[in-house]
Short mmCIF file of C-alpha atoms and ligand atoms in Angstrom, two decimals:
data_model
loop_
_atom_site.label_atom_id
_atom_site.label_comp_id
_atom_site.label_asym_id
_atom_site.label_seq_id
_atom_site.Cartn_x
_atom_site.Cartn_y
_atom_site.Cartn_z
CA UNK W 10 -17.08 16.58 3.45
CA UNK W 11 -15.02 15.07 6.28
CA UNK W 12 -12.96 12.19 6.73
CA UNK W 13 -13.69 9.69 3.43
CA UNK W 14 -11.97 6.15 2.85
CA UNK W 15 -11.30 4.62 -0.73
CA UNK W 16 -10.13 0.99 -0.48
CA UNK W 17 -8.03 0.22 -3.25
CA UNK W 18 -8.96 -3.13 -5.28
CA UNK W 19 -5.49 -3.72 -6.24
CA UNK W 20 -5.59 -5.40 -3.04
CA UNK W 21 -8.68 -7.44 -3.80
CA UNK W 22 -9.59 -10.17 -6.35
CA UNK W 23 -9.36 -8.92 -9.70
CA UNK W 24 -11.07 -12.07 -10.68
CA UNK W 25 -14.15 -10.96 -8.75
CA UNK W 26 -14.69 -7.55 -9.09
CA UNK W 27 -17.59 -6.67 -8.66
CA UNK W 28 -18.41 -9.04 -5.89
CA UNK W 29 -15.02 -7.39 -3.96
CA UNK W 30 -16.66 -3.87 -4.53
CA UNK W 31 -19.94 -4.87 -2.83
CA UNK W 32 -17.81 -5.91 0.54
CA UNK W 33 -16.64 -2.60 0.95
CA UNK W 34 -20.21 -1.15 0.14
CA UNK W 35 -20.15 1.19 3.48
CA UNK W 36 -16.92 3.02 1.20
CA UNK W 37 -16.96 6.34 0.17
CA UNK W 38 -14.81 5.95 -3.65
CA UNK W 39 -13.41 2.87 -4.63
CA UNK W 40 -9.47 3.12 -5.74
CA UNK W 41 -8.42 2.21 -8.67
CA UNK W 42 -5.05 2.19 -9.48
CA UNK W 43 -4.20 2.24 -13.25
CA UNK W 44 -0.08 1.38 -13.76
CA UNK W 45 1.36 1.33 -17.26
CA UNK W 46 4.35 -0.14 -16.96
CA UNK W 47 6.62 2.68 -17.55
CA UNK W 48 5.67 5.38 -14.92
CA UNK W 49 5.51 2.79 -12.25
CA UNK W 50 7.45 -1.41 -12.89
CA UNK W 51 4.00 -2.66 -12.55
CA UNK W 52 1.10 -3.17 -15.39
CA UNK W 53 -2.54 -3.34 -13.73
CA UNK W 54 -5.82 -2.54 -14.85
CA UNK W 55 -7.13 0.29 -17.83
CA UNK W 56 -10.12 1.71 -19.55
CA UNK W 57 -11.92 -1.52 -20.38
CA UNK W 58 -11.84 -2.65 -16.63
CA UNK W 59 -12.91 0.80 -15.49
CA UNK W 60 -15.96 0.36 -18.02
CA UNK W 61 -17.10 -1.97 -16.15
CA UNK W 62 -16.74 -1.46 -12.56
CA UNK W 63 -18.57 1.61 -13.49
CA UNK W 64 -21.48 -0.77 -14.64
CA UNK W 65 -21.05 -3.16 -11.80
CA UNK W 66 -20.71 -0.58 -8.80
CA UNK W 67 -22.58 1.98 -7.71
CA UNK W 68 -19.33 3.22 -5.56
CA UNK W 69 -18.07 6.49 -7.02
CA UNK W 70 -14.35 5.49 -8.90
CA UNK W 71 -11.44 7.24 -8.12
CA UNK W 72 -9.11 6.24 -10.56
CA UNK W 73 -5.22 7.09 -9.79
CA UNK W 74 -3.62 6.93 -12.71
CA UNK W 75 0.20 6.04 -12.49
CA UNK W 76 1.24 6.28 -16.00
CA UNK W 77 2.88 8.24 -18.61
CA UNK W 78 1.85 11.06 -20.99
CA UNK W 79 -1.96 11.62 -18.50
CA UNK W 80 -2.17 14.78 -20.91
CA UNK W 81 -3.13 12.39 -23.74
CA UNK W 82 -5.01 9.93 -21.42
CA UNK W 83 -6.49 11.10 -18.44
CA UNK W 84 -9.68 12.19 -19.77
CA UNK W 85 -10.94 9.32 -21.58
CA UNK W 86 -10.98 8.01 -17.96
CA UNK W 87 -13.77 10.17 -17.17
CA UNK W 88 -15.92 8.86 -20.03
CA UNK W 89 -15.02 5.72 -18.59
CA UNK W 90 -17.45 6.56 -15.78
CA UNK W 91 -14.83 7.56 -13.25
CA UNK W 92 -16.01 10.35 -11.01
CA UNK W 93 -12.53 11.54 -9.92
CA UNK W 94 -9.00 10.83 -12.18
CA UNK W 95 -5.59 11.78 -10.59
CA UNK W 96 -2.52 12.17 -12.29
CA UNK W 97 0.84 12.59 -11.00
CA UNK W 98 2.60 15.63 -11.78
CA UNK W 99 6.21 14.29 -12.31
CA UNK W 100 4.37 12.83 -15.82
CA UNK W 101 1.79 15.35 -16.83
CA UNK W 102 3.12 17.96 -19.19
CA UNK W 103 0.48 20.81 -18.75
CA UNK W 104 -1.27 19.91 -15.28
CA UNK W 105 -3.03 23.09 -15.63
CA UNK W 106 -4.89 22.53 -19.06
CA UNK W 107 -5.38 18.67 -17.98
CA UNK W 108 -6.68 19.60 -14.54
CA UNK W 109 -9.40 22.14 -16.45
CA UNK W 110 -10.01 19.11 -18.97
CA UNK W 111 -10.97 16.98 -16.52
CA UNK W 112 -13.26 19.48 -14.54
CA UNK W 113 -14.75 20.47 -17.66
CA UNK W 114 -15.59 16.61 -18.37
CA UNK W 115 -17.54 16.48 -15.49
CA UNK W 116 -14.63 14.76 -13.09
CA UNK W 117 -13.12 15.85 -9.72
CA UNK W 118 -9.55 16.42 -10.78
CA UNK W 119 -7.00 15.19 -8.40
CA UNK W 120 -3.01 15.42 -8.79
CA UNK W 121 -0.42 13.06 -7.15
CA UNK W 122 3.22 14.07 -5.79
CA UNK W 123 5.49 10.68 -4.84
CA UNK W 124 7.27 11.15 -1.86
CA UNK W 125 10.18 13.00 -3.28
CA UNK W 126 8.19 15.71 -5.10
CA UNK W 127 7.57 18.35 -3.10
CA UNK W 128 4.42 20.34 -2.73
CA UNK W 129 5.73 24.25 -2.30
CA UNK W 130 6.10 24.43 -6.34
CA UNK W 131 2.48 23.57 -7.20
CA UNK W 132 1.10 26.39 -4.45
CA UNK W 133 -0.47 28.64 -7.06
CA UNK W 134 -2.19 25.19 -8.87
CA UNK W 135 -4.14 24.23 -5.99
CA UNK W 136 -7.01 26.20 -6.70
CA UNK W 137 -7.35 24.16 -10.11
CA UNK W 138 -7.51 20.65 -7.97
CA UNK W 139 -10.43 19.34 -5.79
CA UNK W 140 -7.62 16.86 -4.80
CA UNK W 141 -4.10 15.99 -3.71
CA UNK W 142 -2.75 12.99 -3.23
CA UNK W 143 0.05 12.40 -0.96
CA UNK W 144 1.78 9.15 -1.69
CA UNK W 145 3.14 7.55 1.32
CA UNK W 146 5.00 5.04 -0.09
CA UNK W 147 6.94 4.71 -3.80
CA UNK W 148 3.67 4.34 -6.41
CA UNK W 149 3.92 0.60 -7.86
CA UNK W 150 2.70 -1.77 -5.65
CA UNK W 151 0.13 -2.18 -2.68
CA UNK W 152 1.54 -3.98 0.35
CA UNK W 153 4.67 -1.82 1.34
CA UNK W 154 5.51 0.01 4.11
CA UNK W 155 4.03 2.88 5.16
CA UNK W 156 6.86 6.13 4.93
CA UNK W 157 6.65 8.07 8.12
CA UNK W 158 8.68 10.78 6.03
CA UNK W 159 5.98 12.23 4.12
CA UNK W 160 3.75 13.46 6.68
CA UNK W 161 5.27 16.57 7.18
CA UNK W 162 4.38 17.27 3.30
CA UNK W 163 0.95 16.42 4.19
CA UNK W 164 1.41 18.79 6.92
CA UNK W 165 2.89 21.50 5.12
CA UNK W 166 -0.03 21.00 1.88
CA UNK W 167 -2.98 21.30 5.21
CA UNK W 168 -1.22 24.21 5.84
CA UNK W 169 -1.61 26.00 1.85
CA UNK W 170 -4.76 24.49 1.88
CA UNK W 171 -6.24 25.94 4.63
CA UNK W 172 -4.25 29.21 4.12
CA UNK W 173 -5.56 30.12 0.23
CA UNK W 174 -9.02 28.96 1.75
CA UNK W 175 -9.26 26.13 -0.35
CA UNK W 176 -11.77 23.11 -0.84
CA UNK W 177 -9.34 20.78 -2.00
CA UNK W 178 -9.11 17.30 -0.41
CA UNK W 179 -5.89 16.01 0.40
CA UNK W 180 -5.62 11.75 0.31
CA UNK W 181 -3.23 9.87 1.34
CA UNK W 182 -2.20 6.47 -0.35
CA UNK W 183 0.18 3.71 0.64
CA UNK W 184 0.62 1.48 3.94
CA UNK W 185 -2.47 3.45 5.44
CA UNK W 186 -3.67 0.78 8.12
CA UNK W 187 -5.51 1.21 11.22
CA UNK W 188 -1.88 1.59 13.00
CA UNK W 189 -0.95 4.96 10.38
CA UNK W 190 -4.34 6.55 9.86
CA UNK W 191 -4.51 8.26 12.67
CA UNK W 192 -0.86 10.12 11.58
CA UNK W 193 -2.65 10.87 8.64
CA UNK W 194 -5.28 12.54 9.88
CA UNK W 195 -3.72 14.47 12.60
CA UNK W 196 -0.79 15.71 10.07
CA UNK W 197 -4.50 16.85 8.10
CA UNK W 198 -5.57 14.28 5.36
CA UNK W 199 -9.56 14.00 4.70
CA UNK W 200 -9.27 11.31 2.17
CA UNK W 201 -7.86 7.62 3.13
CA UNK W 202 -6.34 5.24 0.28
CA UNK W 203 -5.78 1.60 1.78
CA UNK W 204 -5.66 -1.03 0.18
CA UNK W 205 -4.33 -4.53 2.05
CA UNK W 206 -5.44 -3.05 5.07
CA UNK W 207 -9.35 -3.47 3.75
CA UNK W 208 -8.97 -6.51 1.33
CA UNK W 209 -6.84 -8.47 3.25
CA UNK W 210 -9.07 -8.67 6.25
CA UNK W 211 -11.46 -11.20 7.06
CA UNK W 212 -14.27 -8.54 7.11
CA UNK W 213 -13.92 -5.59 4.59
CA UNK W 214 -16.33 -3.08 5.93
CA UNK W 215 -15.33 -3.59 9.22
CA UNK W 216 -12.00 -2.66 8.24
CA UNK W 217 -13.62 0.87 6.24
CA UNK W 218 -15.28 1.55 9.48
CA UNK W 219 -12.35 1.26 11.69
CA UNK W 220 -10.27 3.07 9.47
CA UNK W 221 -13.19 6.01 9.23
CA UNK W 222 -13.18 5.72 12.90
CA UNK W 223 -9.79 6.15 13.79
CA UNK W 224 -8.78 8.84 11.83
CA UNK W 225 -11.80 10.98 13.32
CA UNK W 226 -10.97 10.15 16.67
CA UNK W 227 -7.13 11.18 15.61
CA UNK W 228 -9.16 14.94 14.67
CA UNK W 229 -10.81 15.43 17.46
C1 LIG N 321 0.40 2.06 -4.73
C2 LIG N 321 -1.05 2.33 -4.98
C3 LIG N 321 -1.89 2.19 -3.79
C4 LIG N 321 -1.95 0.78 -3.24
C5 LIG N 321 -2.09 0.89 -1.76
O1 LIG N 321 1.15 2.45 -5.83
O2 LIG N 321 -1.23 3.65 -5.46
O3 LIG N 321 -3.21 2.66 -4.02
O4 LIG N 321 -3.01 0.01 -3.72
O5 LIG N 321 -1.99 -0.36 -1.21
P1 LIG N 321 -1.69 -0.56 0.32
O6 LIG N 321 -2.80 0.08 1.08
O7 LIG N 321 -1.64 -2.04 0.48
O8 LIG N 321 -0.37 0.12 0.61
ZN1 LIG N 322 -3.32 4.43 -5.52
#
């Protein structure tokens, strides 16, 4: 598949959605981060909103959902039109059965470690994902600073990836910018999560390009 970037509309105008989505057109998935309040300090956007995206973009979602019990609500997020749902594993109770769930719904199924959560555990689940995320900052809230400290996990998950044989992409999400992409991608991520780094600049898909750009120059 190579190198893919999701721009996350947290960063955008929620007030304009589906004029924000058609900026980033030249995107590969847009991001959309669902927070409950509970998982994560912040409240953001749900079903309803993912509804209609769905209707007003024809950008694949990729809905990361940062919020308790995913068991009970992950799926419905698929019949909400998203084409890939990621939970994080520090809240899912049976990440095996939901993973399968949302494959069998028709969705990619991603799961999320925050930076303390370690990847080693979860070796014998990859082969139920089609994604990992990385987070490289705290989940909660776009706009922080990007956490040098994860990329050796990203480094160490390239490693099982590529060892079991595995399709899986691995994403990373928080403070990605032109400056950290290219860490990224040579520590092995495929999938790019950035959020103020696209929406904040004066020229969104120039921003999706440079970021596509950088991180395949950073793999070659
Ligand atoms: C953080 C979210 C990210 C966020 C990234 O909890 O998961 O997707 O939107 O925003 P930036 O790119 O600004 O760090
Ligand atoms: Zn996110």
């Amino acid at each position: 598949m190579g190198i893919q970037i999701a721009p996350s509309i947290l960063a955008s105008d929620f007030a304009h959605l589906a004029d924000e989505a058609e900026r980033v057109s030249n995107a590969d998935w847009l991001h959309v981060d669902v927070m409950d309040n509970h998982f994560v300090p912040n409240l953001t956007i749900g079903l309803p909103v993912v509804e209609a995206l769905k209707k007003a973009s024809p950008i694949p979602l990729d809905c990361h959902l940062m919020i308790e019990d995913p068991d009970r609500w992950a799926p419905a997020y698929v019949e909400a039109g998203a084409g890939s749902v990621t939970f994080h594993v520090e809240a899912a109770t049976a990440p095996v059965r939901l993973a399968r769930e949302l494959r069998a719904l028709g969705a990619r199924a991603g799961m999320a470690l925050r930076p303390a959560t370690p990847v080693e555990p979860y070796e014998d689940l990859l082969d139920e994902l089609d994604m990992l995320l990385v987070m490289t900052v705290e989940p909660g809230f776009g706009g922080q600073e990007f956490l040098d400290l994860c990329l050796p996990k990203v480094r160490r998950a390239r490693q099982l990836i590529d060892r079991h044989g595995l399709e899986l992409w691995l994403q990373v999400d928080g403070g990605v910018s032109a400056e950290t992409v290219g860490r990224c991608a040579e520590a092995g991520a495929d999938v790019f999560v950035a959020g103020s780094a696209v929406f904040r600049a004066d020229a969104p898909d120039h921003a999706v390009d440079e970021l596509r750009e950088r991180a395949r120059a950073a793999t070659r």
